[in-house]
């Protein structure tokens, strides 16, 4: 049996090529993903392993620095002070100890833009020992900062931006711009820097003033004396600074392990996401593989029957086909593995070339090899299972039948019934899920979506006939006899057409669904921003840190500003329910924000009453005039009257209260964003005036309404682009499927083609016929994908509505039409080679009967 | 009608030579063949297997190129024509009936009949088409697909297709080779009547003496050469000639 299988593989090399290619592409995707993410993860972990060489124990104050938000601004947090540092230094096991303060620090380039935003922009203290150096930050040039006007910057950032010792840089932490002089440039192998971030060093006193409070540290790192273990030092330190509340103690080993775990988790997430798309590609491959084997077996019917007639059992026939599949799968997987390692290397090199990845070799783990080979082989064998079963059912008598027509098409009744039930059930379950909405509907929608897809795939042969036949008159009109023949050929073998089209449908369904969801979200957000925001500008800081009160004051004094209010984001408890609340200036509120009140008035807001969104009004059972009990962040409490209700809006948040009513109830303001209305609306002059007012602070982000919308939309379109690229492989495999089907068809219809050429169809006509058949199949597949994808997107939007209020499905008609057109292009491309083959056919060879 | 002077050639082979392969595998399929196929006449080409019958037909029909000599359809010299011109010539001037695989399984009988005209984008001559269909007796089978027709009916559709576009000449290669004798006789009778009644020119390759007897004239090929010719043949007469060649030791 093995010999037969091997011989079959070899004798059908050409026809198995497409199958192989499909498996190669799919497994290369899998292997490439694994190799790339493993290599990146290894490289990152390697670069981490020396990070904590000088840390035996870290004492951390989680309440210090910018990590604190409005919520954990509680007063009973213990600080880490110079006194703490002295205590730790005095311990018998301590060789040395150094205190660190760290936080956000942005440098602006010559044009006033933030430098190195990609990997985080950090500031920290330079903490020199007795010799004036800090072992953590070896200086490549110059020396560490010693005064409040000096800084040191990391070498990568300095090189990238051309900063030199002696230069004056604009630096901002969370306040006005500071003009500081570069006293030194240091080296560091911190992965945050190697992946594109920047680090500014201040002298310790300045850093403390900027980030914590004078004399306070964010954390203290202690190095143990030789002979003292990390755990021993940890327990010594624990005596003076106990591990409790906001103070935590970690050994260097556990910090390294944690950091490595984080890298591991990140890489696992990336791997999972990429493998999903590899899975889609392989799934598409299944259709192609299964189709090829079906066709090969149809062509070999007589041969198989002969084997049966000569005494081979069903089991042997089945095994020989499966063995053939295994051979194909294994060979292709090996090639895929090779290609995948290449892809991984290329990706790594590409990612490394932009300087954002630490270097290092390629990691090909045994599990990568095993998984790739196993996946490729199993998928191929699985795809060949049905064809193998069908092969084993070929009766011995088929060997005697004189015509070599493929076995008659069995009725599709059973298949259609199953398909109808599946699809119907799927639609039902999806609708049920949508009606439940939110997270409760997620399971039913996912399950239903799967059922719908399966059902449609099962039904495709049934659907293909009437849908493709409907194009008949058009085709006849446009392309004459070639069109008619193409249409007829496309519906000639519904199963094959269906399998070929379905492969394309999968990719197009996902692409369509994602596009429709993305467009719907974009449209909804745009609508909300333009409807609820009257302000011309929203001013916030880079990376989402709160706006400082000074900045607010600067903005108020900017030229051309007519109304300004910060949104003070505070957490309160209303009738026992935690709620985030935005405080706005009562005087300028109605010029900046336009909540679409369904009850109540804006006047009520000005008088210090609470505005609340419809969802919370419902859950709190509150209407206009109700009074609610409120517990404020600073521990005070009181009652508020509900003055209005508005539809749930992500822009406005769940509750609105005037800043005046909030006064005296918060620990500190937390300004998320500042809304600004200017004389004459958004213009470059007004924008410049705002920027000037902040002293060209690199941290300040001034965005007009339009820019906000644009930024969001470009985010969505960037995500879509990435997803398109990832789904590209699935589409590519589907194209191979179309090529394969056409090549088979051309091969099977050789005599017909010869006859057509003999009676006068020219080469162009033959080509056109094959091309049109291809286009018909591809467009059919794409159209089904667009239809299913739109339906699924609609269902998904129904679920997302609970997180994005007011989300309605918006259909990007242009895009959808483009996908269909793309389907047609795919068809044309796929037909290039088969059409050429058909046209080159030797007429005599084809029609000769002897 | 049998006076040579009055007959004009619908197709003519002059010094036609066709050589396949080279060196050891070199086969001379046609060896300086010169023959006229007369307009309005039913010519049969006979000869033992491998004698070059099909090759002659293929060369005359523009399906295969010649090694030397000339093949003409009407006034058109085929030797040297490009594929495009040959295709057009086959479409407009030549009709074909093959031994098998004459029809497209996806088209109905009528669609198969009008196929060459559809390819050319021409409207069929309705009256002529009706006449052809009536002659082959297929009026009630026009919407059937080939798989729903018997072998004989399928060949009749093929004949109708060949006739429908009123070609200069029809080539038929063993059109009855796959049929039982009754269906075969039907087809042959029909071919003959299309010559007699419709004035069609037909060249038919066969190795069946009975089939040849339907023709006006039989040409005998052996080893790629024309060895004999018979006017108004009878089956026995043909058989007689055949035996004579065999007696000379020609079998292959
Ligand atoms: N394509 C070809 N290549 C090589 N030899 C060929 C080819 N076609 C025909 N022949 C040879 O040419 C000779 C005539 O063939 P053919 O015309 O088919 O004979 P017939 O139709 O009389 O049986 C035979 O010897 C045959 O083997
Ligand atoms: Mg022959």
PDB file of N, CA and C in Angstrom, chain A residues 694-748:
ATOM      1  N   UNK A 694       0.954  77.441  26.290  1.00  0.00           N
ATOM      2  CA  UNK A 694       1.555  76.404  27.131  1.00  0.00           C
ATOM      3  C   UNK A 694       3.072  76.458  27.057  1.00  0.00           C
ATOM      4  N   UNK A 695       3.619  77.424  26.356  1.00  0.00           N
ATOM      5  CA  UNK A 695       5.066  77.510  26.222  1.00  0.00           C
ATOM      6  C   UNK A 695       5.622  76.401  25.337  1.00  0.00           C
ATOM      7  N   UNK A 696       4.883  76.029  24.336  1.00  0.00           N
ATOM      8  CA  UNK A 696       5.283  74.957  23.406  1.00  0.00           C
ATOM      9  C   UNK A 696       5.665  73.681  24.162  1.00  0.00           C
ATOM     10  N   UNK A 697       4.857  73.359  25.124  1.00  0.00           N
ATOM     11  CA  UNK A 697       5.102  72.183  25.953  1.00  0.00           C
ATOM     12  C   UNK A 697       4.926  70.900  25.131  1.00  0.00           C
ATOM     13  N   UNK A 698       5.962  70.054  25.092  1.00  0.00           N
ATOM     14  CA  UNK A 698       5.847  68.856  24.250  1.00  0.00           C
ATOM     15  C   UNK A 698       4.813  67.858  24.765  1.00  0.00           C
ATOM     16  N   UNK A 699       4.392  68.016  26.002  1.00  0.00           N
ATOM     17  CA  UNK A 699       3.445  67.056  26.559  1.00  0.00           C
ATOM     18  C   UNK A 699       2.020  67.363  26.195  1.00  0.00           C
ATOM     19  N   UNK A 700       1.808  68.571  25.752  1.00  0.00           N
ATOM     20  CA  UNK A 700       0.426  68.992  25.557  1.00  0.00           C
ATOM     21  C   UNK A 700      -0.060  68.575  24.174  1.00  0.00           C
ATOM     22  N   UNK A 701      -1.220  67.980  24.187  1.00  0.00           N
ATOM     23  CA  UNK A 701      -1.808  67.536  22.933  1.00  0.00           C
ATOM     24  C   UNK A 701      -3.023  68.420  22.683  1.00  0.00           C
ATOM     25  N   UNK A 702      -2.976  69.218  21.640  1.00  0.00           N
ATOM     26  CA  UNK A 702      -4.117  70.074  21.303  1.00  0.00           C
ATOM     27  C   UNK A 702      -4.800  69.455  20.100  1.00  0.00           C
ATOM     28  N   UNK A 703      -6.035  69.074  20.296  1.00  0.00           N
ATOM     29  CA  UNK A 703      -6.726  68.429  19.178  1.00  0.00           C
ATOM     30  C   UNK A 703      -8.043  69.116  18.903  1.00  0.00           C
ATOM     31  N   UNK A 704      -8.258  69.428  17.634  1.00  0.00           N
ATOM     32  CA  UNK A 704      -9.571  69.960  17.276  1.00  0.00           C
ATOM     33  C   UNK A 704     -10.533  68.778  17.196  1.00  0.00           C
ATOM     34  N   UNK A 705     -11.801  69.109  17.169  1.00  0.00           N
ATOM     35  CA  UNK A 705     -12.820  68.057  17.015  1.00  0.00           C
ATOM     36  C   UNK A 705     -12.475  67.137  15.860  1.00  0.00           C
ATOM     37  N   UNK A 706     -12.140  67.796  14.721  1.00  0.00           N
ATOM     38  CA  UNK A 706     -11.848  67.036  13.520  1.00  0.00           C
ATOM     39  C   UNK A 706     -10.644  66.120  13.737  1.00  0.00           C
ATOM     40  N   UNK A 707      -9.632  66.647  14.407  1.00  0.00           N
ATOM     41  CA  UNK A 707      -8.431  65.834  14.633  1.00  0.00           C
ATOM     42  C   UNK A 707      -8.728  64.638  15.535  1.00  0.00           C
ATOM     43  N   UNK A 708      -9.619  64.872  16.515  1.00  0.00           N
ATOM     44  CA  UNK A 708      -9.989  63.765  17.395  1.00  0.00           C
ATOM     45  C   UNK A 708     -10.622  62.645  16.594  1.00  0.00           C
ATOM     46  N   UNK A 709     -11.563  63.066  15.757  1.00  0.00           N
ATOM     47  CA  UNK A 709     -12.259  62.090  14.917  1.00  0.00           C
ATOM     48  C   UNK A 709     -11.253  61.417  13.980  1.00  0.00           C
ATOM     49  N   UNK A 710     -10.410  62.231  13.367  1.00  0.00           N
ATOM     50  CA  UNK A 710      -9.428  61.682  12.432  1.00  0.00           C
ATOM     51  C   UNK A 710      -8.504  60.700  13.130  1.00  0.00           C
ATOM     52  N   UNK A 711      -8.074  61.082  14.339  1.00  0.00           N
ATOM     53  CA  UNK A 711      -7.147  60.216  15.049  1.00  0.00           C
ATOM     54  C   UNK A 711      -7.788  58.862  15.316  1.00  0.00           C
ATOM     55  N   UNK A 712      -9.039  58.936  15.764  1.00  0.00           N
ATOM     56  CA  UNK A 712      -9.733  57.686  16.059  1.00  0.00           C
ATOM     57  C   UNK A 712      -9.918  56.858  14.795  1.00  0.00           C
ATOM     58  N   UNK A 713     -10.338  57.545  13.734  1.00  0.00           N
ATOM     59  CA  UNK A 713     -10.569  56.809  12.493  1.00  0.00           C
ATOM     60  C   UNK A 713      -9.286  56.215  11.943  1.00  0.00           C
ATOM     61  N   UNK A 714      -8.188  56.936  12.105  1.00  0.00           N
ATOM     62  CA  UNK A 714      -6.941  56.383  11.565  1.00  0.00           C
ATOM     63  C   UNK A 714      -6.503  55.189  12.410  1.00  0.00           C
ATOM     64  N   UNK A 715      -6.862  55.215  13.676  1.00  0.00           N
ATOM     65  CA  UNK A 715      -6.571  54.062  14.528  1.00  0.00           C
ATOM     66  C   UNK A 715      -7.334  52.841  14.021  1.00  0.00           C
ATOM     67  N   UNK A 716      -8.613  53.065  13.761  1.00  0.00           N
ATOM     68  CA  UNK A 716      -9.447  51.966  13.253  1.00  0.00           C
ATOM     69  C   UNK A 716      -8.917  51.477  11.911  1.00  0.00           C
ATOM     70  N   UNK A 717      -8.571  52.409  11.042  1.00  0.00           N
ATOM     71  CA  UNK A 717      -8.161  51.946   9.717  1.00  0.00           C
ATOM     72  C   UNK A 717      -6.794  51.273   9.793  1.00  0.00           C
ATOM     73  N   UNK A 718      -5.967  51.695  10.764  1.00  0.00           N
ATOM     74  CA  UNK A 718      -4.695  51.013  10.919  1.00  0.00           C
ATOM     75  C   UNK A 718      -4.922  49.567  11.388  1.00  0.00           C
ATOM     76  N   UNK A 719      -5.849  49.431  12.340  1.00  0.00           N
ATOM     77  CA  UNK A 719      -6.151  48.082  12.823  1.00  0.00           C
ATOM     78  C   UNK A 719      -6.691  47.225  11.696  1.00  0.00           C
ATOM     79  N   UNK A 720      -7.566  47.823  10.888  1.00  0.00           N
ATOM     80  CA  UNK A 720      -8.125  47.068   9.764  1.00  0.00           C
ATOM     81  C   UNK A 720      -7.015  46.659   8.795  1.00  0.00           C
ATOM     82  N   UNK A 721      -6.089  47.569   8.552  1.00  0.00           N
ATOM     83  CA  UNK A 721      -5.003  47.254   7.617  1.00  0.00           C
ATOM     84  C   UNK A 721      -4.204  46.053   8.108  1.00  0.00           C
ATOM     85  N   UNK A 722      -3.911  46.055   9.416  1.00  0.00           N
ATOM     86  CA  UNK A 722      -3.158  44.932   9.980  1.00  0.00           C
ATOM     87  C   UNK A 722      -3.955  43.636   9.811  1.00  0.00           C
ATOM     88  N   UNK A 723      -5.246  43.715  10.105  1.00  0.00           N
ATOM     89  CA  UNK A 723      -6.080  42.519   9.989  1.00  0.00           C
ATOM     90  C   UNK A 723      -6.168  42.049   8.545  1.00  0.00           C
ATOM     91  N   UNK A 724      -6.276  43.010   7.622  1.00  0.00           N
ATOM     92  CA  UNK A 724      -6.306  42.625   6.205  1.00  0.00           C
ATOM     93  C   UNK A 724      -5.037  41.859   5.856  1.00  0.00           C
ATOM     94  N   UNK A 725      -3.911  42.398   6.317  1.00  0.00           N
ATOM     95  CA  UNK A 725      -2.631  41.757   5.995  1.00  0.00           C
ATOM     96  C   UNK A 725      -2.593  40.336   6.557  1.00  0.00           C
ATOM     97  N   UNK A 726      -3.098  40.190   7.787  1.00  0.00           N
ATOM     98  CA  UNK A 726      -3.057  38.864   8.406  1.00  0.00           C
ATOM     99  C   UNK A 726      -4.007  37.900   7.699  1.00  0.00           C
ATOM    100  N   UNK A 727      -5.123  38.441   7.184  1.00  0.00           N
ATOM    101  CA  UNK A 727      -6.073  37.566   6.491  1.00  0.00           C
ATOM    102  C   UNK A 727      -5.652  37.332   5.048  1.00  0.00           C
ATOM    103  N   UNK A 728      -4.652  38.101   4.622  1.00  0.00           N
ATOM    104  CA  UNK A 728      -4.187  37.969   3.239  1.00  0.00           C
ATOM    105  C   UNK A 728      -3.770  36.548   2.912  1.00  0.00           C
ATOM    106  N   UNK A 729      -3.149  35.881   3.880  1.00  0.00           N
ATOM    107  CA  UNK A 729      -2.684  34.514   3.643  1.00  0.00           C
ATOM    108  C   UNK A 729      -3.863  33.591   3.334  1.00  0.00           C
ATOM    109  N   UNK A 730      -4.953  33.765   4.077  1.00  0.00           N
ATOM    110  CA  UNK A 730      -6.138  32.937   3.833  1.00  0.00           C
ATOM    111  C   UNK A 730      -6.666  33.176   2.426  1.00  0.00           C
ATOM    112  N   UNK A 731      -6.647  34.436   2.003  1.00  0.00           N
ATOM    113  CA  UNK A 731      -7.137  34.758   0.663  1.00  0.00           C
ATOM    114  C   UNK A 731      -6.197  34.175  -0.384  1.00  0.00           C
ATOM    115  N   UNK A 732      -4.907  34.271  -0.109  1.00  0.00           N
ATOM    116  CA  UNK A 732      -3.917  33.727  -1.045  1.00  0.00           C
ATOM    117  C   UNK A 732      -4.153  32.231  -1.262  1.00  0.00           C
ATOM    118  N   UNK A 733      -4.402  31.521  -0.162  1.00  0.00           N
ATOM    119  CA  UNK A 733      -4.640  30.081  -0.280  1.00  0.00           C
ATOM    120  C   UNK A 733      -5.925  29.831  -1.056  1.00  0.00           C
ATOM    121  N   UNK A 734      -6.925  30.684  -0.815  1.00  0.00           N
ATOM    122  CA  UNK A 734      -8.176  30.533  -1.562  1.00  0.00           C
ATOM    123  C   UNK A 734      -7.926  30.728  -3.053  1.00  0.00           C
ATOM    124  N   UNK A 735      -7.028  31.658  -3.391  1.00  0.00           N
ATOM    125  CA  UNK A 735      -6.709  31.871  -4.805  1.00  0.00           C
ATOM    126  C   UNK A 735      -6.085  30.602  -5.385  1.00  0.00           C
ATOM    127  N   UNK A 736      -5.181  30.008  -4.616  1.00  0.00           N
ATOM    128  CA  UNK A 736      -4.580  28.753  -5.069  1.00  0.00           C
ATOM    129  C   UNK A 736      -5.671  27.727  -5.339  1.00  0.00           C
ATOM    130  N   UNK A 737      -6.688  27.742  -4.469  1.00  0.00           N
ATOM    131  CA  UNK A 737      -7.805  26.814  -4.639  1.00  0.00           C
ATOM    132  C   UNK A 737      -8.505  27.021  -5.966  1.00  0.00           C
ATOM    133  N   UNK A 738      -8.713  28.291  -6.314  1.00  0.00           N
ATOM    134  CA  UNK A 738      -9.379  28.577  -7.587  1.00  0.00           C
ATOM    135  C   UNK A 738      -8.488  28.109  -8.741  1.00  0.00           C
ATOM    136  N   UNK A 739      -7.199  28.402  -8.653  1.00  0.00           N
ATOM    137  CA  UNK A 739      -6.260  27.965  -9.695  1.00  0.00           C
ATOM    138  C   UNK A 739      -6.360  26.447  -9.860  1.00  0.00           C
ATOM    139  N   UNK A 740      -6.352  25.774  -8.718  1.00  0.00           N
ATOM    140  CA  UNK A 740      -6.387  24.327  -8.705  1.00  0.00           C
ATOM    141  C   UNK A 740      -7.632  23.784  -9.401  1.00  0.00           C
ATOM    142  N   UNK A 741      -8.786  24.304  -8.985  1.00  0.00           N
ATOM    143  CA  UNK A 741     -10.045  23.856  -9.562  1.00  0.00           C
ATOM    144  C   UNK A 741     -10.066  24.077 -11.065  1.00  0.00           C
ATOM    145  N   UNK A 742      -9.590  25.249 -11.488  1.00  0.00           N
ATOM    146  CA  UNK A 742      -9.618  25.550 -12.915  1.00  0.00           C
ATOM    147  C   UNK A 742      -8.686  24.630 -13.679  1.00  0.00           C
ATOM    148  N   UNK A 743      -7.500  24.403 -13.100  1.00  0.00           N
ATOM    149  CA  UNK A 743      -6.545  23.534 -13.776  1.00  0.00           C
ATOM    150  C   UNK A 743      -7.141  22.142 -13.950  1.00  0.00           C
ATOM    151  N   UNK A 744      -7.797  21.680 -12.890  1.00  0.00           N
ATOM    152  CA  UNK A 744      -8.453  20.367 -12.964  1.00  0.00           C
ATOM    153  C   UNK A 744      -9.526  20.373 -14.039  1.00  0.00           C
ATOM    154  N   UNK A 745     -10.330  21.429 -14.043  1.00  0.00           N
ATOM    155  CA  UNK A 745     -11.434  21.498 -15.001  1.00  0.00           C
ATOM    156  C   UNK A 745     -10.903  21.490 -16.422  1.00  0.00           C
ATOM    157  N   UNK A 746      -9.864  22.278 -16.640  1.00  0.00           N
ATOM    158  CA  UNK A 746      -9.289  22.337 -17.979  1.00  0.00           C
ATOM    159  C   UNK A 746      -8.795  20.951 -18.376  1.00  0.00           C
ATOM    160  N   UNK A 747      -8.154  20.281 -17.433  1.00  0.00           N
ATOM    161  CA  UNK A 747      -7.631  18.952 -17.708  1.00  0.00           C
ATOM    162  C   UNK A 747      -8.766  17.987 -18.048  1.00  0.00           C
ATOM    163  N   UNK A 748      -9.813  18.040 -17.233  1.00  0.00           N
ATOM    164  CA  UNK A 748     -10.921  17.103 -17.454  1.00  0.00           C
ATOM    165  C   UNK A 748     -11.680  17.366 -18.745  1.00  0.00           C
TER     166      UNK A 748
END
